[in-house]
Amino acid sequence: MFHERYAATVHSDVMELLDKGIVPEHARAVKAEARSFAEEYIEPNAADYFESGEYPWKILEAGMDAGLVAQDIGEEYGGKGYDLAQILAIAEEFYRADAGIALTLQLASFGCEMVETYGTAEQKEEYLRPVAENEEISGLAVSEPETGSDLAGMTTAAAPVDGGYELSGEKYWVGNAVEADWLTVYAKTGDRDDRYSNYTLFIVETDRDGYEAEHIPEKMGMRASKQGHIVFDDCFVPEENVVGAEGGGFYALADFFNHGRVVVGGHGLGLAAAAIEEAEAFVHGRDAFGRTVNEFQAVQHSLADMRLDFESARALNWRACEKVANGENPGYWAALAKTRSTEVAVDCAERGMQLHGGRSILADRRIARVYRDCRIPVIYEGANEVQRNLIYRQSR
Ligand SMILES: Cc1cc2nc3c(=O)[nH]c(=O)nc-3n(C[C@H](O)[C@H](O)[C@H](O)COP(=O)(O)OP(=O)(O)OC[C@H]3O[C@@H](n4cnc5c(N)ncnc54)[C@H](O)[C@@H]3O)c2cc1C
């Protein structure tokens, strides 16, 4: 018999996985806020949103009211200027509670970082402030239907015309492509032999003529987040919407991904923590052969391996956070953290499923949700094979 009551209470008995000890002092307060928000708003609604696949507007608004959405934007533009450690601390907590809702909350300011780093004073005032003040949401459009990994192979083009550029082409997988007010769009502006100098970033409002977006088909994981397929049909963008230097898009993006990948490592850590919690709860409440399943040494070893993997990934991820924040070989550290933490999530989910026996495949189980969600961070923000290419190249 499965002791549901024990399983429901075991969380409080097991050692805290997302322990604050490794989190820098200045990020602990926001971590605690993110934990209590996640417990109140994300966890209790996770299963329903996963099932319906609806966009979690209400939770997004609650996150905005709680001051936990888009607050990486600097104080001078209305945000709180949360740094990488603070955003990572929030990510761990939110993704532990539910990855789909967490992605929606964290994508609300996606792409803003590049406008803040490379944009003009006017762009920051006009576009960043409404996002920081939670009146608008943004997004980042890089991937295309035919090309996702090869950043220097994208074909969406921005042709110079009187007063600006005309965008034509398609983008795919873009978070909030339908819901966002504006996007940072990565488009081809040159044809130089140096293929990395052919791309430029543009701010594109989603109500411009020539911008059409629709949701991509239903996903098996992270169902409470929405991605879209965009078609640019001679979409005019004025010159003042160019972000940074023409031809500098690839390099700006590479720099941005160094920060993003540390945070995506946090997605993996939150998911891994959820898998471990679920596995531990289940085996302590399930009987087989006259004892609870956790009494079998093989099961204890499986749980021990999950802890080993989780703790080493978390130590690496927080070390990478410090390295990237200090600009010390950031591409290398970001790729290490992203790869390790997201793969540990997959491994922990796989083990957690096995320990759940037949119940692992019941669609409403948290472990089944985690199992499906954890397939995504090993792909987005650069597939892990690409991360391994970066690790090899930058370790020499
Ligand atoms: C839920 C979700 C949200 C996303 N959000 C966004 C977003 O907001 N904005 C955005 O622009 N994009 C977004 N993406 C897209 C994501 O970044 C891409 O899916 C990712 O970069 C991989 O591109 P691809 O899917 O085209 O795979 P491909 O590039 O077609 O690669 C397929 C596979 O081939 C292998 N491979 C490719 N290149 C190499 C290589 N060099 N070496 C070894 N193996 C290789 C890998 O196994 C890889 O997984 C999102 C994706 C998902 C699933």
Short mmCIF file of N, CA and C and ligand atoms in Angstrom, two decimals, residues 103 107 110 140-150 172-175 219 222 225 227 376 379-383 385-386 389, ligand 1:
data_model
loop_
_atom_site.label_atom_id
_atom_site.label_comp_id
_atom_site.label_asym_id
_atom_site.label_seq_id
_atom_site.Cartn_x
_atom_site.Cartn_y
_atom_site.Cartn_z
N LEU A 103 9.06 29.35 -16.69
CA LEU A 103 9.58 29.89 -17.95
C LEU A 103 8.79 31.14 -18.36
N LEU A 107 10.55 34.68 -18.80
CA LEU A 107 10.66 35.18 -20.17
C LEU A 107 10.07 36.56 -20.36
N PHE A 110 12.69 38.74 -21.48
CA PHE A 110 13.72 38.11 -22.32
C PHE A 110 14.14 39.10 -23.42
N LEU A 140 12.66 37.37 -27.18
CA LEU A 140 13.88 37.35 -27.98
C LEU A 140 13.69 36.37 -29.14
N ALA A 141 13.87 36.87 -30.36
CA ALA A 141 13.64 36.04 -31.55
C ALA A 141 14.94 35.78 -32.28
N VAL A 142 15.45 34.57 -32.11
CA VAL A 142 16.70 34.18 -32.76
C VAL A 142 16.47 32.96 -33.65
N SER A 143 15.93 31.89 -33.06
CA SER A 143 15.82 30.60 -33.76
C SER A 143 14.88 30.69 -34.96
N GLU A 144 15.14 29.84 -35.93
CA GLU A 144 14.32 29.82 -37.15
C GLU A 144 13.85 28.39 -37.43
N PRO A 145 12.86 28.25 -38.30
CA PRO A 145 12.37 26.89 -38.57
C PRO A 145 13.47 25.97 -39.07
N GLU A 146 14.39 26.49 -39.88
CA GLU A 146 15.42 25.62 -40.47
C GLU A 146 16.74 25.65 -39.73
N THR A 147 16.90 26.57 -38.80
CA THR A 147 18.20 26.74 -38.12
C THR A 147 17.98 27.17 -36.69
N GLY A 148 18.51 26.36 -35.74
CA GLY A 148 18.43 26.78 -34.35
C GLY A 148 19.80 26.91 -33.71
N SER A 149 20.66 25.92 -33.96
CA SER A 149 21.97 25.90 -33.31
C SER A 149 22.99 26.82 -33.98
N ASP A 150 22.89 26.95 -35.28
CA ASP A 150 23.91 27.71 -36.02
C ASP A 150 23.55 29.19 -36.07
N TYR A 172 11.17 30.88 -35.20
CA TYR A 172 10.42 29.76 -34.63
C TYR A 172 10.82 29.58 -33.17
N TRP A 173 9.93 29.05 -32.38
CA TRP A 173 10.21 28.76 -30.97
C TRP A 173 10.28 30.01 -30.10
N VAL A 174 9.79 31.12 -30.59
CA VAL A 174 10.03 32.37 -29.86
C VAL A 174 9.05 32.51 -28.70
N GLY A 175 9.60 32.55 -27.48
CA GLY A 175 8.77 32.70 -26.28
C GLY A 175 8.00 34.02 -26.35
N LYS A 219 2.90 21.38 -26.83
CA LYS A 219 4.14 20.70 -26.44
C LYS A 219 3.85 19.61 -25.40
N MET A 222 6.71 21.71 -20.33
CA MET A 222 6.62 23.16 -20.09
C MET A 222 5.38 23.75 -20.77
N SER A 225 4.05 27.46 -20.78
CA SER A 225 4.77 28.55 -21.47
C SER A 225 4.37 28.47 -22.94
N GLN A 227 5.28 29.39 -27.00
CA GLN A 227 6.24 29.80 -28.01
C GLN A 227 5.51 30.00 -29.34
N ILE A 376 13.65 19.88 -22.00
CA ILE A 376 13.76 21.15 -22.73
C ILE A 376 15.05 21.92 -22.43
N ILE A 379 18.13 21.49 -24.45
CA ILE A 379 18.08 21.98 -25.83
C ILE A 379 18.16 23.51 -25.89
N TYR A 380 17.27 24.19 -25.14
CA TYR A 380 17.24 25.65 -25.37
C TYR A 380 18.45 26.37 -24.80
N GLU A 381 18.63 27.59 -25.30
CA GLU A 381 19.83 28.38 -24.99
C GLU A 381 21.09 27.64 -25.48
N GLY A 382 20.91 26.87 -26.56
CA GLY A 382 22.02 26.13 -27.17
C GLY A 382 22.02 24.69 -26.74
N ALA A 383 21.80 23.78 -27.70
CA ALA A 383 21.78 22.34 -27.38
C ALA A 383 23.10 21.96 -26.70
N GLU A 385 25.16 19.62 -27.10
CA GLU A 385 26.30 19.29 -27.97
C GLU A 385 27.07 20.57 -28.32
N VAL A 386 26.32 21.62 -28.57
CA VAL A 386 26.97 22.91 -28.89
C VAL A 386 27.74 23.41 -27.67
N ASN A 389 30.99 21.71 -27.59
CA ASN A 389 31.93 22.32 -28.55
C ASN A 389 32.58 23.54 -27.90
C1 LIG B 1 10.51 25.44 -25.07
C2 LIG B 1 11.48 26.16 -25.95
C3 LIG B 1 11.60 27.54 -25.82
C4 LIG B 1 12.46 28.25 -26.68
N1 LIG B 1 12.51 29.60 -26.60
C5 LIG B 1 13.20 30.30 -27.55
C6 LIG B 1 13.12 31.73 -27.60
O1 LIG B 1 12.45 32.37 -26.77
N2 LIG B 1 13.78 32.37 -28.59
C7 LIG B 1 14.53 31.70 -29.53
O2 LIG B 1 15.10 32.33 -30.40
N3 LIG B 1 14.63 30.33 -29.50
C8 LIG B 1 13.99 29.63 -28.54
N4 LIG B 1 14.05 28.25 -28.51
C9 LIG B 1 14.81 27.55 -29.54
C10 LIG B 1 16.07 26.85 -29.04
O3 LIG B 1 17.04 27.80 -28.70
C11 LIG B 1 16.52 25.88 -30.14
O4 LIG B 1 15.58 24.81 -30.17
C12 LIG B 1 17.91 25.34 -29.92
O5 LIG B 1 18.87 26.35 -30.10
C13 LIG B 1 18.24 24.17 -30.87
O6 LIG B 1 17.92 24.50 -32.17
P1 LIG B 1 17.02 23.49 -33.06
O7 LIG B 1 15.84 23.08 -32.25
O8 LIG B 1 16.78 24.14 -34.36
O9 LIG B 1 17.94 22.24 -33.24
P2 LIG B 1 18.98 21.99 -34.42
O10 LIG B 1 19.90 23.14 -34.56
O11 LIG B 1 18.24 21.54 -35.62
O12 LIG B 1 19.80 20.78 -33.84
C14 LIG B 1 19.19 19.50 -33.66
C15 LIG B 1 20.17 18.62 -32.91
O13 LIG B 1 21.32 18.40 -33.72
C16 LIG B 1 22.47 18.29 -32.91
N5 LIG B 1 23.42 19.35 -33.28
C17 LIG B 1 23.16 20.55 -33.85
N6 LIG B 1 24.30 21.25 -34.02
C18 LIG B 1 25.30 20.49 -33.55
C19 LIG B 1 26.72 20.66 -33.45
N7 LIG B 1 27.33 21.77 -33.87
N8 LIG B 1 27.45 19.65 -32.90
C20 LIG B 1 26.84 18.51 -32.47
N9 LIG B 1 25.51 18.30 -32.54
C21 LIG B 1 24.75 19.27 -33.08
C22 LIG B 1 21.98 18.42 -31.47
O14 LIG B 1 21.68 17.15 -30.95
C23 LIG B 1 20.71 19.21 -31.62
O15 LIG B 1 19.82 19.04 -30.52
C24 LIG B 1 13.24 27.53 -27.63
C25 LIG B 1 13.13 26.14 -27.72
C26 LIG B 1 12.28 25.45 -26.90
C27 LIG B 1 12.17 23.96 -27.05
#
